Amino acid sequence: MLAAGTRYIWVVRLMGPQRVEVHTKDAPMRILSATDTLEAPGILRNPVPVQALFDRKEAHRVTLRNLLQREGYENLEAVLQEGERKGEMKGRKEGRKEKAVEIARAALAKRMDAELVAEISGLSKGEVRAL
């Protein structure tokens, strides 16, 4: 496989100590233990902890990190921060709308013209009529 152009072969040994044999074309085989990380420059963006090949929870953590990065997020915290930012923006927008409705109701209660109320409040004429 290496002669055919494969750059890395990782052989995961499941019997005995947890380890991975790393084979490359022009280098001797290396043996990595469960505390090491696998790297494949130009192929993988992130190093892969050897432990992820043996531990399901660690594999899920590494997979999640890779999926998030594929979508443009560095980590889960970045997703949460974006969600908070979007939520705050939406809340401000809803707050401005509620304030406009409050002002429009007060103006209509003072018998102001609905068209003028719409112009002042920023609400549509239909929204003002619905109040």
Short mmCIF file of N, CA and C in Angstrom, two decimals:
data_model
loop_
_atom_site.label_atom_id
_atom_site.label_comp_id
_atom_site.label_asym_id
_atom_site.label_seq_id
_atom_site.Cartn_x
_atom_site.Cartn_y
_atom_site.Cartn_z
N MET A 1 0.82 -1.19 0.00
CA MET A 1 0.00 0.00 0.00
C MET A 1 0.86 1.26 0.00
N LEU A 2 1.95 1.23 0.78
CA LEU A 2 2.84 2.39 0.80
C LEU A 2 3.48 2.61 -0.57
N ALA A 3 3.82 1.51 -1.24
CA ALA A 3 4.42 1.61 -2.57
C ALA A 3 3.44 2.19 -3.58
N ALA A 4 2.15 2.02 -3.33
CA ALA A 4 1.12 2.51 -4.25
C ALA A 4 0.74 3.96 -3.97
N GLY A 5 1.36 4.58 -2.96
CA GLY A 5 1.10 5.99 -2.70
C GLY A 5 0.44 6.31 -1.37
N THR A 6 0.05 5.29 -0.63
CA THR A 6 -0.51 5.54 0.69
C THR A 6 0.57 6.16 1.56
N ARG A 7 0.25 7.25 2.26
CA ARG A 7 1.27 7.95 3.03
C ARG A 7 1.42 7.42 4.44
N TYR A 8 0.33 6.95 5.03
CA TYR A 8 0.38 6.44 6.40
C TYR A 8 -0.46 5.18 6.52
N ILE A 9 0.06 4.23 7.27
CA ILE A 9 -0.73 3.06 7.65
C ILE A 9 -0.65 2.97 9.17
N TRP A 10 -1.81 2.95 9.79
CA TRP A 10 -1.88 2.81 11.24
C TRP A 10 -2.44 1.43 11.55
N VAL A 11 -1.68 0.65 12.27
CA VAL A 11 -2.12 -0.68 12.67
C VAL A 11 -2.43 -0.62 14.16
N VAL A 12 -3.71 -0.77 14.49
CA VAL A 12 -4.14 -0.70 15.89
C VAL A 12 -4.07 -2.10 16.47
N ARG A 13 -3.29 -2.25 17.52
CA ARG A 13 -3.13 -3.55 18.18
C ARG A 13 -4.10 -3.62 19.35
N LEU A 14 -5.04 -4.54 19.26
CA LEU A 14 -6.07 -4.69 20.28
C LEU A 14 -5.69 -5.70 21.35
N MET A 15 -4.74 -6.55 21.08
CA MET A 15 -4.28 -7.54 22.05
C MET A 15 -3.02 -7.00 22.72
N GLY A 16 -2.89 -7.23 24.01
CA GLY A 16 -1.72 -6.75 24.74
C GLY A 16 -1.87 -5.27 25.04
N PRO A 17 -0.75 -4.59 25.25
CA PRO A 17 -0.82 -3.15 25.57
C PRO A 17 -1.46 -2.37 24.41
N GLN A 18 -2.23 -1.36 24.77
CA GLN A 18 -2.86 -0.54 23.73
C GLN A 18 -1.76 0.24 23.00
N ARG A 19 -1.69 0.03 21.70
CA ARG A 19 -0.66 0.68 20.92
C ARG A 19 -1.07 0.73 19.46
N VAL A 20 -0.37 1.59 18.72
CA VAL A 20 -0.60 1.71 17.28
C VAL A 20 0.76 1.69 16.59
N GLU A 21 0.87 0.88 15.56
CA GLU A 21 2.08 0.87 14.73
C GLU A 21 1.85 1.87 13.60
N VAL A 22 2.79 2.77 13.43
CA VAL A 22 2.70 3.78 12.37
C VAL A 22 3.72 3.44 11.30
N HIS A 23 3.23 3.18 10.10
CA HIS A 23 4.10 2.84 8.97
C HIS A 23 4.05 3.98 7.96
N THR A 24 5.23 4.44 7.52
CA THR A 24 5.33 5.43 6.45
C THR A 24 6.35 4.92 5.44
N LYS A 25 6.32 5.47 4.25
CA LYS A 25 7.14 4.94 3.16
C LYS A 25 8.64 4.97 3.44
N ASP A 26 9.16 6.11 3.86
CA ASP A 26 10.61 6.25 3.97
C ASP A 26 11.11 6.35 5.41
N ALA A 27 10.40 5.75 6.33
CA ALA A 27 10.82 5.81 7.74
C ALA A 27 10.55 4.46 8.40
N PRO A 28 11.32 4.16 9.44
CA PRO A 28 11.05 2.91 10.15
C PRO A 28 9.71 2.98 10.89
N MET A 29 9.15 1.82 11.14
CA MET A 29 7.88 1.75 11.87
C MET A 29 8.06 2.38 13.25
N ARG A 30 7.05 3.14 13.67
CA ARG A 30 7.05 3.71 15.02
C ARG A 30 5.90 3.07 15.78
N ILE A 31 6.08 2.90 17.08
CA ILE A 31 5.02 2.37 17.93
C ILE A 31 4.60 3.48 18.89
N LEU A 32 3.31 3.79 18.87
CA LEU A 32 2.77 4.82 19.76
C LEU A 32 1.90 4.16 20.82
N SER A 33 2.00 4.68 22.03
CA SER A 33 1.20 4.14 23.14
C SER A 33 -0.12 4.91 23.25
N ALA A 34 -0.96 4.50 24.18
CA ALA A 34 -2.27 5.11 24.36
C ALA A 34 -2.19 6.57 24.78
N THR A 35 -1.04 7.02 25.28
CA THR A 35 -0.90 8.41 25.70
C THR A 35 -0.38 9.32 24.58
N ASP A 36 -0.04 8.75 23.44
CA ASP A 36 0.49 9.51 22.31
C ASP A 36 -0.64 10.00 21.40
N THR A 37 -0.25 10.78 20.40
CA THR A 37 -1.22 11.24 19.40
C THR A 37 -0.72 10.90 18.01
N LEU A 38 -1.67 10.59 17.15
CA LEU A 38 -1.37 10.30 15.74
C LEU A 38 -1.49 11.59 14.96
N GLU A 39 -0.54 11.81 14.07
CA GLU A 39 -0.59 12.99 13.22
C GLU A 39 -0.41 12.58 11.78
N ALA A 40 -1.10 13.28 10.90
CA ALA A 40 -0.97 13.03 9.47
C ALA A 40 -1.04 14.39 8.77
N PRO A 41 0.08 15.14 8.78
CA PRO A 41 0.10 16.46 8.17
C PRO A 41 -0.35 16.42 6.71
N GLY A 42 -1.19 17.35 6.35
CA GLY A 42 -1.71 17.40 4.99
C GLY A 42 -2.89 16.48 4.75
N ILE A 43 -3.20 15.64 5.72
CA ILE A 43 -4.33 14.72 5.59
C ILE A 43 -5.37 15.01 6.66
N LEU A 44 -4.92 15.05 7.91
CA LEU A 44 -5.82 15.34 9.02
C LEU A 44 -5.53 16.73 9.57
N ARG A 45 -6.57 17.48 9.84
CA ARG A 45 -6.39 18.82 10.39
C ARG A 45 -5.91 18.76 11.84
N ASN A 46 -6.46 17.80 12.59
CA ASN A 46 -6.14 17.69 14.01
C ASN A 46 -5.44 16.38 14.31
N PRO A 47 -4.55 16.40 15.29
CA PRO A 47 -3.98 15.13 15.74
C PRO A 47 -5.08 14.27 16.36
N VAL A 48 -4.91 12.97 16.30
CA VAL A 48 -5.88 12.03 16.87
C VAL A 48 -5.23 11.35 18.06
N PRO A 49 -5.81 11.52 19.25
CA PRO A 49 -5.26 10.80 20.39
C PRO A 49 -5.38 9.29 20.16
N VAL A 50 -4.31 8.57 20.40
CA VAL A 50 -4.35 7.11 20.24
C VAL A 50 -5.48 6.55 21.10
N GLN A 51 -5.69 7.13 22.26
CA GLN A 51 -6.74 6.67 23.17
C GLN A 51 -8.11 6.66 22.50
N ALA A 52 -8.33 7.56 21.53
CA ALA A 52 -9.62 7.62 20.83
C ALA A 52 -9.89 6.35 20.02
N LEU A 53 -8.86 5.60 19.71
CA LEU A 53 -9.04 4.35 18.97
C LEU A 53 -9.47 3.21 19.89
N PHE A 54 -9.36 3.43 21.19
CA PHE A 54 -9.70 2.39 22.17
C PHE A 54 -10.86 2.78 23.08
N ASP A 55 -11.09 4.07 23.25
CA ASP A 55 -12.08 4.58 24.21
C ASP A 55 -13.21 5.27 23.45
N ARG A 56 -14.41 4.72 23.56
CA ARG A 56 -15.57 5.23 22.82
C ARG A 56 -15.86 6.70 23.17
N LYS A 57 -15.80 7.05 24.44
CA LYS A 57 -16.09 8.43 24.86
C LYS A 57 -15.08 9.40 24.24
N GLU A 58 -13.82 9.04 24.26
CA GLU A 58 -12.78 9.88 23.66
C GLU A 58 -12.98 9.98 22.15
N ALA A 59 -13.38 8.89 21.53
CA ALA A 59 -13.65 8.91 20.08
C ALA A 59 -14.79 9.86 19.76
N HIS A 60 -15.83 9.86 20.57
CA HIS A 60 -16.96 10.77 20.36
C HIS A 60 -16.52 12.23 20.53
N ARG A 61 -15.68 12.49 21.53
CA ARG A 61 -15.19 13.85 21.76
C ARG A 61 -14.39 14.35 20.56
N VAL A 62 -13.51 13.51 20.04
CA VAL A 62 -12.69 13.87 18.88
C VAL A 62 -13.57 14.06 17.65
N THR A 63 -14.55 13.19 17.47
CA THR A 63 -15.47 13.30 16.33
C THR A 63 -16.26 14.60 16.40
N LEU A 64 -16.77 14.94 17.58
CA LEU A 64 -17.52 16.19 17.74
C LEU A 64 -16.64 17.39 17.40
N ARG A 65 -15.42 17.40 17.89
CA ARG A 65 -14.50 18.50 17.59
C ARG A 65 -14.31 18.64 16.07
N ASN A 66 -14.11 17.54 15.39
CA ASN A 66 -13.90 17.58 13.94
C ASN A 66 -15.15 18.06 13.21
N LEU A 67 -16.33 17.60 13.63
CA LEU A 67 -17.58 18.03 13.00
C LEU A 67 -17.81 19.52 13.21
N LEU A 68 -17.54 20.00 14.42
CA LEU A 68 -17.70 21.44 14.70
C LEU A 68 -16.76 22.26 13.84
N GLN A 69 -15.52 21.81 13.71
CA GLN A 69 -14.55 22.55 12.91
C GLN A 69 -14.94 22.55 11.43
N ARG A 70 -15.53 21.48 10.98
CA ARG A 70 -15.98 21.41 9.59
C ARG A 70 -17.04 22.48 9.32
N GLU A 71 -17.82 22.81 10.36
CA GLU A 71 -18.87 23.83 10.24
C GLU A 71 -18.36 25.23 10.61
N GLY A 72 -17.07 25.35 10.88
CA GLY A 72 -16.49 26.65 11.15
C GLY A 72 -16.38 27.03 12.62
N TYR A 73 -16.62 26.11 13.52
CA TYR A 73 -16.52 26.38 14.95
C TYR A 73 -15.27 25.71 15.50
N GLU A 74 -14.55 26.42 16.35
CA GLU A 74 -13.34 25.85 16.93
C GLU A 74 -13.67 24.78 17.96
N ASN A 75 -14.76 25.01 18.71
CA ASN A 75 -15.15 24.05 19.76
C ASN A 75 -16.61 24.29 20.14
N LEU A 76 -17.10 23.52 21.09
CA LEU A 76 -18.49 23.63 21.52
C LEU A 76 -18.77 24.99 22.15
N GLU A 77 -17.80 25.53 22.86
CA GLU A 77 -17.96 26.86 23.48
C GLU A 77 -18.25 27.91 22.41
N ALA A 78 -17.62 27.82 21.26
CA ALA A 78 -17.87 28.77 20.17
C ALA A 78 -19.30 28.68 19.67
N VAL A 79 -19.85 27.48 19.63
CA VAL A 79 -21.25 27.29 19.22
C VAL A 79 -22.17 27.96 20.24
N LEU A 80 -21.89 27.74 21.52
CA LEU A 80 -22.70 28.34 22.58
C LEU A 80 -22.63 29.86 22.54
N GLN A 81 -21.45 30.41 22.32
CA GLN A 81 -21.29 31.86 22.24
C GLN A 81 -22.08 32.44 21.07
N GLU A 82 -22.06 31.77 19.93
CA GLU A 82 -22.83 32.26 18.79
C GLU A 82 -24.32 32.20 19.08
N GLY A 83 -24.76 31.13 19.74
CA GLY A 83 -26.17 31.02 20.12
C GLY A 83 -26.59 32.14 21.06
N GLU A 84 -25.74 32.45 22.02
CA GLU A 84 -26.03 33.55 22.95
C GLU A 84 -26.11 34.87 22.20
N ARG A 85 -25.16 35.10 21.30
CA ARG A 85 -25.14 36.35 20.53
C ARG A 85 -26.41 36.49 19.70
N LYS A 86 -26.80 35.42 19.02
CA LYS A 86 -28.02 35.46 18.20
C LYS A 86 -29.25 35.65 19.08
N GLY A 87 -29.27 35.00 20.24
CA GLY A 87 -30.40 35.14 21.16
C GLY A 87 -30.53 36.57 21.68
N GLU A 88 -29.39 37.19 22.00
CA GLU A 88 -29.41 38.57 22.46
C GLU A 88 -29.92 39.50 21.36
N MET A 89 -29.46 39.29 20.13
CA MET A 89 -29.92 40.13 19.02
C MET A 89 -31.42 39.98 18.82
N LYS A 90 -31.91 38.75 18.87
CA LYS A 90 -33.33 38.50 18.69
C LYS A 90 -34.13 39.14 19.83
N GLY A 91 -33.62 39.04 21.05
CA GLY A 91 -34.29 39.64 22.20
C GLY A 91 -34.37 41.16 22.08
N ARG A 92 -33.30 41.78 21.63
CA ARG A 92 -33.31 43.24 21.43
C ARG A 92 -34.34 43.63 20.38
N LYS A 93 -34.37 42.87 19.29
CA LYS A 93 -35.32 43.16 18.22
C LYS A 93 -36.75 43.04 18.73
N GLU A 94 -37.03 41.97 19.49
CA GLU A 94 -38.37 41.78 20.04
C GLU A 94 -38.71 42.89 21.03
N GLY A 95 -37.71 43.32 21.81
CA GLY A 95 -37.92 44.41 22.77
C GLY A 95 -38.26 45.71 22.07
N ARG A 96 -37.57 46.00 20.97
CA ARG A 96 -37.88 47.23 20.20
C ARG A 96 -39.29 47.17 19.64
N LYS A 97 -39.67 45.99 19.17
CA LYS A 97 -41.02 45.81 18.61
C LYS A 97 -42.07 46.03 19.70
N GLU A 98 -41.84 45.43 20.88
CA GLU A 98 -42.79 45.59 21.99
C GLU A 98 -42.91 47.06 22.39
N LYS A 99 -41.79 47.77 22.41
CA LYS A 99 -41.82 49.20 22.76
C LYS A 99 -42.59 49.99 21.71
N ALA A 100 -42.40 49.66 20.44
CA ALA A 100 -43.13 50.34 19.37
C ALA A 100 -44.63 50.10 19.52
N VAL A 101 -45.03 48.89 19.86
CA VAL A 101 -46.45 48.57 20.07
C VAL A 101 -46.99 49.35 21.26
N GLU A 102 -46.20 49.43 22.31
CA GLU A 102 -46.61 50.18 23.51
C GLU A 102 -46.85 51.65 23.18
N ILE A 103 -45.91 52.24 22.43
CA ILE A 103 -46.04 53.65 22.03
C ILE A 103 -47.26 53.83 21.13
N ALA A 104 -47.44 52.91 20.19
CA ALA A 104 -48.58 53.01 19.27
C ALA A 104 -49.90 52.93 20.04
N ARG A 105 -50.01 52.03 20.99
CA ARG A 105 -51.24 51.91 21.78
C ARG A 105 -51.52 53.20 22.55
N ALA A 106 -50.47 53.76 23.13
CA ALA A 106 -50.64 55.01 23.88
C ALA A 106 -51.08 56.14 22.96
N ALA A 107 -50.50 56.19 21.77
CA ALA A 107 -50.87 57.24 20.81
C ALA A 107 -52.30 57.06 20.33
N LEU A 108 -52.70 55.83 20.06
CA LEU A 108 -54.08 55.56 19.63
C LEU A 108 -55.06 55.89 20.75
N ALA A 109 -54.67 55.65 22.00
CA ALA A 109 -55.54 55.98 23.13
C ALA A 109 -55.75 57.48 23.23
N LYS A 110 -54.81 58.26 22.73
CA LYS A 110 -54.92 59.73 22.71
C LYS A 110 -55.61 60.20 21.43
N ARG A 111 -56.16 59.25 20.68
CA ARG A 111 -56.92 59.53 19.46
C ARG A 111 -56.07 60.09 18.31
N MET A 112 -54.79 59.68 18.27
CA MET A 112 -53.95 60.09 17.15
C MET A 112 -54.36 59.30 15.91
N ASP A 113 -54.14 59.88 14.76
CA ASP A 113 -54.45 59.25 13.48
C ASP A 113 -53.59 57.99 13.31
N ALA A 114 -54.21 56.88 12.89
CA ALA A 114 -53.51 55.60 12.75
C ALA A 114 -52.34 55.69 11.78
N GLU A 115 -52.50 56.45 10.71
CA GLU A 115 -51.42 56.59 9.73
C GLU A 115 -50.22 57.31 10.35
N LEU A 116 -50.48 58.33 11.14
CA LEU A 116 -49.41 59.06 11.81
C LEU A 116 -48.74 58.17 12.87
N VAL A 117 -49.55 57.38 13.58
CA VAL A 117 -49.02 56.46 14.58
C VAL A 117 -48.08 55.44 13.92
N ALA A 118 -48.48 54.94 12.76
CA ALA A 118 -47.64 53.98 12.03
C ALA A 118 -46.32 54.63 11.64
N GLU A 119 -46.38 55.85 11.17
CA GLU A 119 -45.17 56.56 10.75
C GLU A 119 -44.23 56.80 11.94
N ILE A 120 -44.78 57.20 13.06
CA ILE A 120 -43.98 57.52 14.24
C ILE A 120 -43.40 56.25 14.89
N SER A 121 -44.23 55.21 14.99
CA SER A 121 -43.82 54.00 15.70
C SER A 121 -42.94 53.06 14.88
N GLY A 122 -43.03 53.17 13.57
CA GLY A 122 -42.30 52.25 12.71
C GLY A 122 -43.07 50.97 12.42
N LEU A 123 -44.29 50.88 12.97
CA LEU A 123 -45.15 49.73 12.69
C LEU A 123 -45.84 49.94 11.35
N SER A 124 -46.28 48.87 10.74
CA SER A 124 -47.04 49.00 9.50
C SER A 124 -48.45 49.49 9.83
N LYS A 125 -49.13 50.00 8.82
CA LYS A 125 -50.51 50.47 9.03
C LYS A 125 -51.39 49.31 9.48
N GLY A 126 -51.16 48.14 8.92
CA GLY A 126 -51.94 46.96 9.31
C GLY A 126 -51.70 46.58 10.76
N GLU A 127 -50.45 46.68 11.20
CA GLU A 127 -50.15 46.37 12.60
C GLU A 127 -50.82 47.37 13.54
N VAL A 128 -50.82 48.64 13.14
CA VAL A 128 -51.46 49.66 13.98
C VAL A 128 -52.96 49.43 14.02
N ARG A 129 -53.58 49.11 12.88
CA ARG A 129 -55.03 48.85 12.85
C ARG A 129 -55.39 47.65 13.72
N ALA A 130 -54.50 46.67 13.79
CA ALA A 130 -54.78 45.46 14.56
C ALA A 130 -54.73 45.72 16.07
N LEU A 131 -54.17 46.84 16.47
CA LEU A 131 -54.09 47.16 17.89
C LEU A 131 -55.45 47.64 18.37
#
